Amino acid sequence: MAYTAYCKFQLIGLTASSQFDSHIQLIAATQMKPSDVAFGISCSGTTRETVQCLEVAKAKGATTICLTNAMKSPITACADIALYATPSEIK
C-alpha cells in the first residue's frame, strides 16, 4: 500500500519515498523537517518500529499521519492525523 501511494505521489510531481526496512525508515525519520509528512501504517497500531518512526518524525517537526484498524493504540497517540480502516475480517 505504501509503495503504491509513493508511485502515485511521484506521478503527480510530489517528492516522496517509501522504505521497507524499519532501520532505513528510522534513518529517514531522523532527517525529517517541519515541511515534511510522515505516514505510518500499522493494522494493530502497536508495531513498535512504526510507532517509533512516527515519534521521531514528530519530534523533528514533521506532520504525522497514521493508518490503522485500532482506534486507541500507540500509533494514534503520536499521529497528528489518524485514519482508520475497517478490519478485513470482522469476527
XYZ file of C-alpha atoms in Angstrom:
91
model
C 0.000 0.000 0.000
C 2.786 2.441 0.924
C 4.665 1.707 -2.296
C 1.533 2.301 -4.381
C 0.994 5.656 -2.646
C 4.650 6.538 -3.306
C 4.193 5.802 -7.014
C 1.017 7.911 -7.203
C 2.733 10.832 -5.461
C 5.593 10.607 -7.961
C 3.100 10.667 -10.844
C 1.615 13.955 -9.666
C 5.023 15.505 -9.063
C 5.289 15.264 -5.262
C 8.567 14.253 -3.686
C 8.051 11.044 -1.720
C 9.829 7.940 -0.539
C 8.774 4.541 0.742
C 11.099 2.395 2.819
C 10.516 -1.299 3.517
C 13.260 -1.778 6.093
C 12.429 -0.457 9.566
C 16.034 0.629 10.154
C 16.008 2.747 6.999
C 12.588 4.118 7.980
C 14.068 5.293 11.279
C 17.005 6.929 9.496
C 14.554 8.707 7.179
C 12.529 9.864 10.203
C 15.634 11.474 11.727
C 16.052 13.529 8.547
C 12.523 14.957 8.541
C 11.835 18.681 8.541
C 8.764 20.677 9.605
C 7.643 20.843 5.962
C 7.619 17.016 5.678
C 4.870 14.477 6.293
C 5.476 11.030 7.801
C 2.854 8.353 7.165
C 2.828 5.211 9.322
C 0.730 2.139 8.587
C 0.030 -0.477 11.264
C -3.027 -2.745 11.385
C -2.709 -3.287 15.135
C -1.473 0.217 15.868
C 1.148 -1.276 18.156
C 4.008 -2.134 15.806
C 6.921 -0.792 17.836
C 9.137 0.173 14.896
C 6.373 2.061 13.099
C 5.362 3.919 16.251
C 8.985 4.813 16.967
C 9.446 6.214 13.454
C 6.387 8.436 13.828
C 7.562 9.610 17.245
C 10.950 10.585 15.822
C 9.398 12.307 12.800
C 7.053 14.253 15.081
C 9.996 15.298 17.271
C 11.714 16.634 14.136
C 8.632 18.780 13.437
C 7.083 16.739 10.623
C 3.338 16.300 10.349
C 2.491 12.707 11.243
C -0.341 10.627 9.823
C -1.225 7.056 10.691
C -3.468 4.434 9.116
C -4.636 1.696 11.469
C -7.515 -0.578 12.445
C -7.115 0.242 16.155
C -8.702 3.470 17.361
C -6.976 3.669 20.745
C -3.451 2.475 20.093
C 0.100 3.787 20.499
C 0.328 4.884 16.872
C -2.709 7.152 17.178
C -1.153 8.845 20.206
C 1.804 10.114 18.155
C -0.118 10.944 14.973
C -1.356 14.430 14.186
C -3.949 12.847 11.898
C -5.312 9.337 12.408
C -7.054 7.459 9.605
C -8.962 4.291 10.409
C -9.502 1.278 8.176
C -12.156 -1.344 8.666
C -10.658 -4.728 9.508
C -10.787 -7.131 6.568
C -12.325 -9.811 8.782
C -14.900 -8.965 11.391
C -15.323 -11.711 13.987
